[in-house]
mmCIF file with all atom_site columns, C-alpha atoms in Angstrom:
data_model
loop_
_atom_site.group_PDB
_atom_site.id
_atom_site.type_symbol
_atom_site.label_atom_id
_atom_site.label_alt_id
_atom_site.label_comp_id
_atom_site.label_asym_id
_atom_site.label_entity_id
_atom_site.label_seq_id
_atom_site.pdbx_PDB_ins_code
_atom_site.Cartn_x
_atom_site.Cartn_y
_atom_site.Cartn_z
_atom_site.occupancy
_atom_site.B_iso_or_equiv
_atom_site.pdbx_formal_charge
_atom_site.auth_seq_id
_atom_site.auth_comp_id
_atom_site.auth_asym_id
_atom_site.auth_atom_id
_atom_site.pdbx_PDB_model_num
ATOM 1   C CA . MET A 1 1   ? 74.199 168.183 32.697  1.00 0.00 ? 44  MET A CA 1
ATOM 2   C CA . ALA A 1 2   ? 71.998 169.975 30.156  1.00 0.00 ? 45  ALA A CA 1
ATOM 3   C CA . PRO A 1 3   ? 71.371 168.185 26.859  1.00 0.00 ? 46  PRO A CA 1
ATOM 4   C CA . ILE A 1 4   ? 73.278 169.346 23.804  1.00 0.00 ? 47  ILE A CA 1
ATOM 5   C CA . THR A 1 5   ? 70.736 171.231 21.713  1.00 0.00 ? 48  THR A CA 1
ATOM 6   C CA . SER A 1 6   ? 72.857 171.510 18.578  1.00 0.00 ? 49  SER A CA 1
ATOM 7   C CA . ALA A 1 7   ? 75.466 169.468 16.751  1.00 0.00 ? 50  ALA A CA 1
ATOM 8   C CA . LEU A 1 8   ? 77.618 169.967 13.656  1.00 0.00 ? 51  LEU A CA 1
ATOM 9   C CA . VAL A 1 9   ? 78.743 167.130 11.380  1.00 0.00 ? 52  VAL A CA 1
ATOM 10  C CA . GLU A 1 10  ? 80.995 167.630 8.351   1.00 0.00 ? 53  GLU A CA 1
ATOM 11  C CA . VAL A 1 11  ? 81.653 164.908 5.769   1.00 0.00 ? 54  VAL A CA 1
ATOM 12  C CA . GLY A 1 12  ? 82.981 164.534 2.261   1.00 0.00 ? 55  GLY A CA 1
ATOM 13  C CA . ALA A 1 13  ? 80.309 164.722 -0.425  1.00 0.00 ? 56  ALA A CA 1
ATOM 14  C CA . ILE A 1 14  ? 80.392 161.049 -1.295  1.00 0.00 ? 57  ILE A CA 1
ATOM 15  C CA . ARG A 1 15  ? 77.030 159.275 -1.537  1.00 0.00 ? 58  ARG A CA 1
ATOM 16  C CA . ASP A 1 16  ? 78.184 156.466 0.769   1.00 0.00 ? 59  ASP A CA 1
ATOM 17  C CA . PHE A 1 17  ? 78.517 159.007 3.575   1.00 0.00 ? 60  PHE A CA 1
ATOM 18  C CA . ALA A 1 18  ? 74.759 159.704 3.666   1.00 0.00 ? 61  ALA A CA 1
ATOM 19  C CA . ASP A 1 19  ? 74.396 156.935 6.247   1.00 0.00 ? 62  ASP A CA 1
ATOM 20  C CA . ILE A 1 20  ? 76.908 158.687 8.523   1.00 0.00 ? 63  ILE A CA 1
ATOM 21  C CA . LEU A 1 21  ? 74.784 161.837 8.542   1.00 0.00 ? 64  LEU A CA 1
ATOM 22  C CA . THR A 1 22  ? 71.480 160.055 9.025   1.00 0.00 ? 65  THR A CA 1
ATOM 23  C CA . GLY A 1 23  ? 72.924 157.883 11.794  1.00 0.00 ? 66  GLY A CA 1
ATOM 24  C CA . ALA A 1 24  ? 74.319 160.930 13.596  1.00 0.00 ? 67  ALA A CA 1
ATOM 25  C CA . ALA A 1 25  ? 71.012 162.785 13.280  1.00 0.00 ? 68  ALA A CA 1
ATOM 26  C CA . LYS A 1 26  ? 68.918 159.859 14.501  1.00 0.00 ? 69  LYS A CA 1
ATOM 27  C CA . SER A 1 27  ? 71.218 159.243 17.481  1.00 0.00 ? 70  SER A CA 1
ATOM 28  C CA . TRP A 1 28  ? 71.196 162.920 18.420  1.00 0.00 ? 71  TRP A CA 1
ATOM 29  C CA . VAL A 1 29  ? 67.391 163.222 18.196  1.00 0.00 ? 72  VAL A CA 1
ATOM 30  C CA . ARG A 1 30  ? 66.876 159.958 20.113  1.00 0.00 ? 73  ARG A CA 1
ATOM 31  C CA . ALA A 1 31  ? 69.231 161.182 22.885  1.00 0.00 ? 74  ALA A CA 1
ATOM 32  C CA . LEU A 1 32  ? 67.345 164.473 23.217  1.00 0.00 ? 75  LEU A CA 1
ATOM 33  C CA . PHE A 1 33  ? 63.877 162.981 22.754  1.00 0.00 ? 76  PHE A CA 1
ATOM 34  C CA . PRO A 1 34  ? 63.696 159.351 23.873  1.00 0.00 ? 77  PRO A CA 1
ATOM 35  C CA . ASN A 1 35  ? 59.989 159.251 22.954  1.00 0.00 ? 78  ASN A CA 1
ATOM 36  C CA . SER A 1 36  ? 60.686 159.989 19.289  1.00 0.00 ? 79  SER A CA 1
ATOM 37  C CA . THR A 1 37  ? 58.903 157.500 17.092  1.00 0.00 ? 80  THR A CA 1
ATOM 38  C CA . ASP A 1 38  ? 60.734 155.306 14.631  1.00 0.00 ? 81  ASP A CA 1
ATOM 39  C CA . ALA A 1 39  ? 58.490 156.739 11.900  1.00 0.00 ? 82  ALA A CA 1
ATOM 40  C CA . MET A 1 40  ? 59.555 160.321 12.687  1.00 0.00 ? 83  MET A CA 1
ATOM 41  C CA . LEU A 1 41  ? 63.220 159.310 12.744  1.00 0.00 ? 84  LEU A CA 1
ATOM 42  C CA . GLU A 1 42  ? 62.866 157.508 9.409   1.00 0.00 ? 85  GLU A CA 1
ATOM 43  C CA . ASP A 1 43  ? 61.124 160.551 7.879   1.00 0.00 ? 86  ASP A CA 1
ATOM 44  C CA . LEU A 1 44  ? 64.027 162.708 9.039   1.00 0.00 ? 87  LEU A CA 1
ATOM 45  C CA . SER A 1 45  ? 66.536 160.202 7.645   1.00 0.00 ? 88  SER A CA 1
ATOM 46  C CA . VAL A 1 46  ? 64.848 160.196 4.244   1.00 0.00 ? 89  VAL A CA 1
ATOM 47  C CA . CYS A 1 47  ? 65.014 164.004 4.107   1.00 0.00 ? 90  CYS A CA 1
ATOM 48  C CA . ILE A 1 48  ? 68.684 164.117 5.086   1.00 0.00 ? 91  ILE A CA 1
ATOM 49  C CA . LYS A 1 49  ? 69.642 161.418 2.584   1.00 0.00 ? 92  LYS A CA 1
ATOM 50  C CA . GLU A 1 50  ? 67.828 163.190 -0.245  1.00 0.00 ? 93  GLU A CA 1
ATOM 51  C CA . ALA A 1 51  ? 69.398 166.565 0.541   1.00 0.00 ? 94  ALA A CA 1
ATOM 52  C CA . PHE A 1 52  ? 72.873 165.049 0.958   1.00 0.00 ? 95  PHE A CA 1
ATOM 53  C CA . ASN A 1 53  ? 72.668 162.959 -2.201  1.00 0.00 ? 96  ASN A CA 1
ATOM 54  C CA . ASN A 1 54  ? 71.488 166.001 -4.166  1.00 0.00 ? 97  ASN A CA 1
ATOM 55  C CA . ALA A 1 55  ? 74.582 167.872 -2.969  1.00 0.00 ? 98  ALA A CA 1
ATOM 56  C CA . ALA A 1 56  ? 76.885 164.966 -3.793  1.00 0.00 ? 99  ALA A CA 1
ATOM 57  C CA . ASP A 1 57  ? 75.350 164.401 -7.234  1.00 0.00 ? 100 ASP A CA 1
ATOM 58  C CA . HIS A 1 58  ? 74.595 167.910 -8.429  1.00 0.00 ? 101 HIS A CA 1
ATOM 59  C CA . ALA A 1 59  ? 76.798 170.273 -6.450  1.00 0.00 ? 102 ALA A CA 1
ATOM 60  C CA . TYR A 1 60  ? 80.087 168.488 -6.749  1.00 0.00 ? 103 TYR A CA 1
ATOM 61  C CA . LYS A 1 61  ? 80.128 165.855 -9.488  1.00 0.00 ? 104 LYS A CA 1
ATOM 62  C CA . THR A 1 62  ? 79.782 168.602 -12.080 1.00 0.00 ? 105 THR A CA 1
ATOM 63  C CA . MET A 1 63  ? 82.579 170.741 -10.639 1.00 0.00 ? 106 MET A CA 1
ATOM 64  C CA . PRO A 1 64  ? 86.139 170.458 -11.980 1.00 0.00 ? 107 PRO A CA 1
ATOM 65  C CA . SER A 1 65  ? 87.446 168.958 -8.718  1.00 0.00 ? 108 SER A CA 1
ATOM 66  C CA . GLY A 1 66  ? 84.449 166.619 -8.377  1.00 0.00 ? 109 GLY A CA 1
ATOM 67  C CA . VAL A 1 67  ? 84.785 166.697 -4.591  1.00 0.00 ? 110 VAL A CA 1
ATOM 68  C CA . GLY A 1 68  ? 83.446 168.804 -1.794  1.00 0.00 ? 111 GLY A CA 1
ATOM 69  C CA . VAL A 1 69  ? 82.209 168.929 1.771   1.00 0.00 ? 112 VAL A CA 1
ATOM 70  C CA . VAL A 1 70  ? 78.681 168.930 3.158   1.00 0.00 ? 113 VAL A CA 1
ATOM 71  C CA . LYS A 1 71  ? 78.080 170.393 6.601   1.00 0.00 ? 114 LYS A CA 1
ATOM 72  C CA . MET A 1 72  ? 75.028 169.372 8.597   1.00 0.00 ? 115 MET A CA 1
ATOM 73  C CA . LEU A 1 73  ? 73.876 171.428 11.570  1.00 0.00 ? 116 LEU A CA 1
ATOM 74  C CA . LEU A 1 74  ? 71.278 169.896 13.876  1.00 0.00 ? 117 LEU A CA 1
ATOM 75  C CA . GLN A 1 75  ? 69.379 172.245 16.179  1.00 0.00 ? 118 GLN A CA 1
ATOM 76  C CA . TYR A 1 76  ? 66.502 171.873 18.590  1.00 0.00 ? 119 TYR A CA 1
ATOM 77  C CA . VAL A 1 77  ? 64.071 174.786 18.248  1.00 0.00 ? 120 VAL A CA 1
ATOM 78  C CA . PRO A 1 78  ? 62.017 174.790 21.489  1.00 0.00 ? 121 PRO A CA 1
ATOM 79  C CA . GLU A 1 79  ? 59.476 177.392 20.354  1.00 0.00 ? 122 GLU A CA 1
ATOM 80  C CA . ARG A 1 80  ? 58.539 175.188 17.399  1.00 0.00 ? 123 ARG A CA 1
ATOM 81  C CA . LYS A 1 81  ? 59.081 171.912 19.285  1.00 0.00 ? 124 LYS A CA 1
ATOM 82  C CA . SER A 1 82  ? 61.085 170.822 16.302  1.00 0.00 ? 125 SER A CA 1
ATOM 83  C CA . VAL A 1 83  ? 64.443 169.749 15.058  1.00 0.00 ? 126 VAL A CA 1
ATOM 84  C CA . GLU A 1 84  ? 65.959 171.867 12.303  1.00 0.00 ? 127 GLU A CA 1
ATOM 85  C CA . VAL A 1 85  ? 68.508 170.224 10.053  1.00 0.00 ? 128 VAL A CA 1
ATOM 86  C CA . THR A 1 86  ? 70.583 172.524 7.874   1.00 0.00 ? 129 THR A CA 1
ATOM 87  C CA . LEU A 1 87  ? 72.716 170.981 5.139   1.00 0.00 ? 130 LEU A CA 1
ATOM 88  C CA . ARG A 1 88  ? 75.181 173.338 3.472   1.00 0.00 ? 131 ARG A CA 1
ATOM 89  C CA . ASP A 1 89  ? 77.431 172.721 0.487   1.00 0.00 ? 132 ASP A CA 1
ATOM 90  C CA . THR A 1 90  ? 79.831 174.975 -1.390  1.00 0.00 ? 133 THR A CA 1
ATOM 91  C CA . GLY A 1 91  ? 79.043 173.547 -4.802  1.00 0.00 ? 134 GLY A CA 1
ATOM 92  C CA . LYS A 1 92  ? 77.859 175.193 -7.998  1.00 0.00 ? 135 LYS A CA 1
ATOM 93  C CA . GLY A 1 93  ? 74.494 176.345 -6.622  1.00 0.00 ? 136 GLY A CA 1
ATOM 94  C CA . ILE A 1 94  ? 71.034 176.012 -8.161  1.00 0.00 ? 137 ILE A CA 1
ATOM 95  C CA . TYR A 1 95  ? 70.274 178.192 -11.166 1.00 0.00 ? 138 TYR A CA 1
ATOM 96  C CA . ASN A 1 96  ? 66.482 178.228 -10.730 1.00 0.00 ? 139 ASN A CA 1
ATOM 97  C CA . ILE A 1 97  ? 65.194 177.095 -7.329  1.00 0.00 ? 140 ILE A CA 1
ATOM 98  C CA . GLU A 1 98  ? 61.535 177.340 -8.338  1.00 0.00 ? 141 GLU A CA 1
ATOM 99  C CA . GLN A 1 99  ? 62.146 174.992 -11.252 1.00 0.00 ? 142 GLN A CA 1
ATOM 100 C CA . ALA A 1 100 ? 64.320 172.678 -9.115  1.00 0.00 ? 143 ALA A CA 1
ATOM 101 C CA . LEU A 1 101 ? 61.428 172.313 -6.650  1.00 0.00 ? 144 LEU A CA 1
ATOM 102 C CA . GLU A 1 102 ? 59.110 170.992 -9.399  1.00 0.00 ? 145 GLU A CA 1
ATOM 103 C CA . ALA A 1 103 ? 58.508 167.232 -9.207  1.00 0.00 ? 146 ALA A CA 1
ATOM 104 C CA . GLY A 1 104 ? 60.344 165.476 -12.006 1.00 0.00 ? 147 GLY A CA 1
ATOM 105 C CA . PHE A 1 105 ? 62.741 168.297 -12.865 1.00 0.00 ? 148 PHE A CA 1
ATOM 106 C CA . THR A 1 106 ? 66.405 167.318 -12.968 1.00 0.00 ? 149 THR A CA 1
ATOM 107 C CA . THR A 1 107 ? 69.625 168.609 -14.418 1.00 0.00 ? 150 THR A CA 1
ATOM 108 C CA . GLY A 1 108 ? 71.127 165.171 -13.889 1.00 0.00 ? 151 GLY A CA 1
ATOM 109 C CA . SER A 1 109 ? 71.357 162.154 -16.129 1.00 0.00 ? 152 SER A CA 1
ATOM 110 C CA . ALA A 1 110 ? 68.506 159.791 -16.989 1.00 0.00 ? 153 ALA A CA 1
ATOM 111 C CA . LYS A 1 111 ? 69.156 157.893 -13.738 1.00 0.00 ? 154 LYS A CA 1
ATOM 112 C CA . HIS A 1 112 ? 67.936 160.920 -11.757 1.00 0.00 ? 155 HIS A CA 1
ATOM 113 C CA . SER A 1 113 ? 64.187 161.097 -11.173 1.00 0.00 ? 156 SER A CA 1
ATOM 114 C CA . GLY A 1 114 ? 64.011 164.758 -10.195 1.00 0.00 ? 157 GLY A CA 1
ATOM 115 C CA . MET A 1 115 ? 62.039 163.840 -7.085  1.00 0.00 ? 158 MET A CA 1
ATOM 116 C CA . GLY A 1 116 ? 64.578 164.793 -4.381  1.00 0.00 ? 159 GLY A CA 1
ATOM 117 C CA . PHE A 1 117 ? 62.966 168.033 -3.216  1.00 0.00 ? 160 PHE A CA 1
ATOM 118 C CA . SER A 1 118 ? 59.457 166.555 -3.596  1.00 0.00 ? 161 SER A CA 1
ATOM 119 C CA . ILE A 1 119 ? 60.465 163.723 -1.280  1.00 0.00 ? 162 ILE A CA 1
ATOM 120 C CA . ILE A 1 120 ? 61.894 166.173 1.260   1.00 0.00 ? 163 ILE A CA 1
ATOM 121 C CA . LYS A 1 121 ? 58.688 168.227 1.105   1.00 0.00 ? 164 LYS A CA 1
ATOM 122 C CA . HIS A 1 122 ? 56.591 165.105 1.702   1.00 0.00 ? 165 HIS A CA 1
ATOM 123 C CA . PHE A 1 123 ? 58.572 163.768 4.668   1.00 0.00 ? 166 PHE A CA 1
ATOM 124 C CA . SER A 1 124 ? 59.394 167.064 6.419   1.00 0.00 ? 167 SER A CA 1
ATOM 125 C CA . ASP A 1 125 ? 57.104 169.399 8.314   1.00 0.00 ? 168 ASP A CA 1
ATOM 126 C CA . ASP A 1 126 ? 58.698 172.355 6.554   1.00 0.00 ? 169 ASP A CA 1
ATOM 127 C CA . PHE A 1 127 ? 61.740 172.998 4.382   1.00 0.00 ? 170 PHE A CA 1
ATOM 128 C CA . GLU A 1 128 ? 63.517 175.771 2.558   1.00 0.00 ? 171 GLU A CA 1
ATOM 129 C CA . VAL A 1 129 ? 66.168 175.941 -0.158  1.00 0.00 ? 172 VAL A CA 1
ATOM 130 C CA . ILE A 1 130 ? 68.556 178.875 -0.453  1.00 0.00 ? 173 ILE A CA 1
ATOM 131 C CA . SER A 1 131 ? 71.167 178.885 -3.196  1.00 0.00 ? 174 SER A CA 1
ATOM 132 C CA . LYS A 1 132 ? 73.716 181.187 -4.765  1.00 0.00 ? 175 LYS A CA 1
ATOM 133 C CA . LEU A 1 133 ? 75.355 180.343 -8.067  1.00 0.00 ? 176 LEU A CA 1
ATOM 134 C CA . ASN A 1 134 ? 78.981 179.264 -7.686  1.00 0.00 ? 177 ASN A CA 1
ATOM 135 C CA . ARG A 1 135 ? 78.694 179.620 -3.886  1.00 0.00 ? 178 ARG A CA 1
ATOM 136 C CA . GLY A 1 136 ? 76.538 176.690 -2.838  1.00 0.00 ? 179 GLY A CA 1
ATOM 137 C CA . THR A 1 137 ? 73.190 175.618 -1.509  1.00 0.00 ? 180 THR A CA 1
ATOM 138 C CA . VAL A 1 138 ? 71.573 175.452 1.916   1.00 0.00 ? 181 VAL A CA 1
ATOM 139 C CA . VAL A 1 139 ? 68.666 173.098 2.572   1.00 0.00 ? 182 VAL A CA 1
ATOM 140 C CA . LYS A 1 140 ? 66.806 173.623 5.859   1.00 0.00 ? 183 LYS A CA 1
ATOM 141 C CA . ILE A 1 141 ? 64.555 170.790 6.986   1.00 0.00 ? 184 ILE A CA 1
ATOM 142 C CA . VAL A 1 142 ? 62.159 171.066 9.921   1.00 0.00 ? 185 VAL A CA 1
ATOM 143 C CA . LYS A 1 143 ? 60.682 168.052 11.689  1.00 0.00 ? 186 LYS A CA 1
ATOM 144 C CA . VAL A 1 144 ? 58.407 168.306 14.741  1.00 0.00 ? 187 VAL A CA 1
ATOM 145 C CA . VAL A 1 145 ? 59.474 166.056 17.622  1.00 0.00 ? 188 VAL A CA 1
ATOM 146 C CA . GLN A 1 146 ? 57.551 164.380 20.397  1.00 0.00 ? 189 GLN A CA 1
ATOM 147 C CA . GLU A 1 147 ? 58.826 165.454 23.800  1.00 0.00 ? 190 GLU A CA 1
#
């Protein structure tokens, strides 16, 4: 049987659910690539948690309903020898992506450090943010795997 080279996980945008996404991602990568290092898996987990928590905190807590869904798509990209993680929300979107990518910038309360995207940049091999106001945000994270 051929390995499953993609997986989709959908959860409510509640911060406590970040562990569900990271656990699913780590298990999926480990099943596809048994030689994956713990360090690589932890780097990937950090990126997923940051992206998910940003969606939960910024995309939905400020919306009238205060709730939403985050979808995570995991894909193996053989030509890049990497795993691509795409997190998609249907929240309020990001007004200024360039500004949001600056270390220390936040639209959140004083408890937010504004380091979410900086952390993702540090721990990923590549990442991209696409956002449309009142439609949502997509964060694509790329991590090279050891085969």
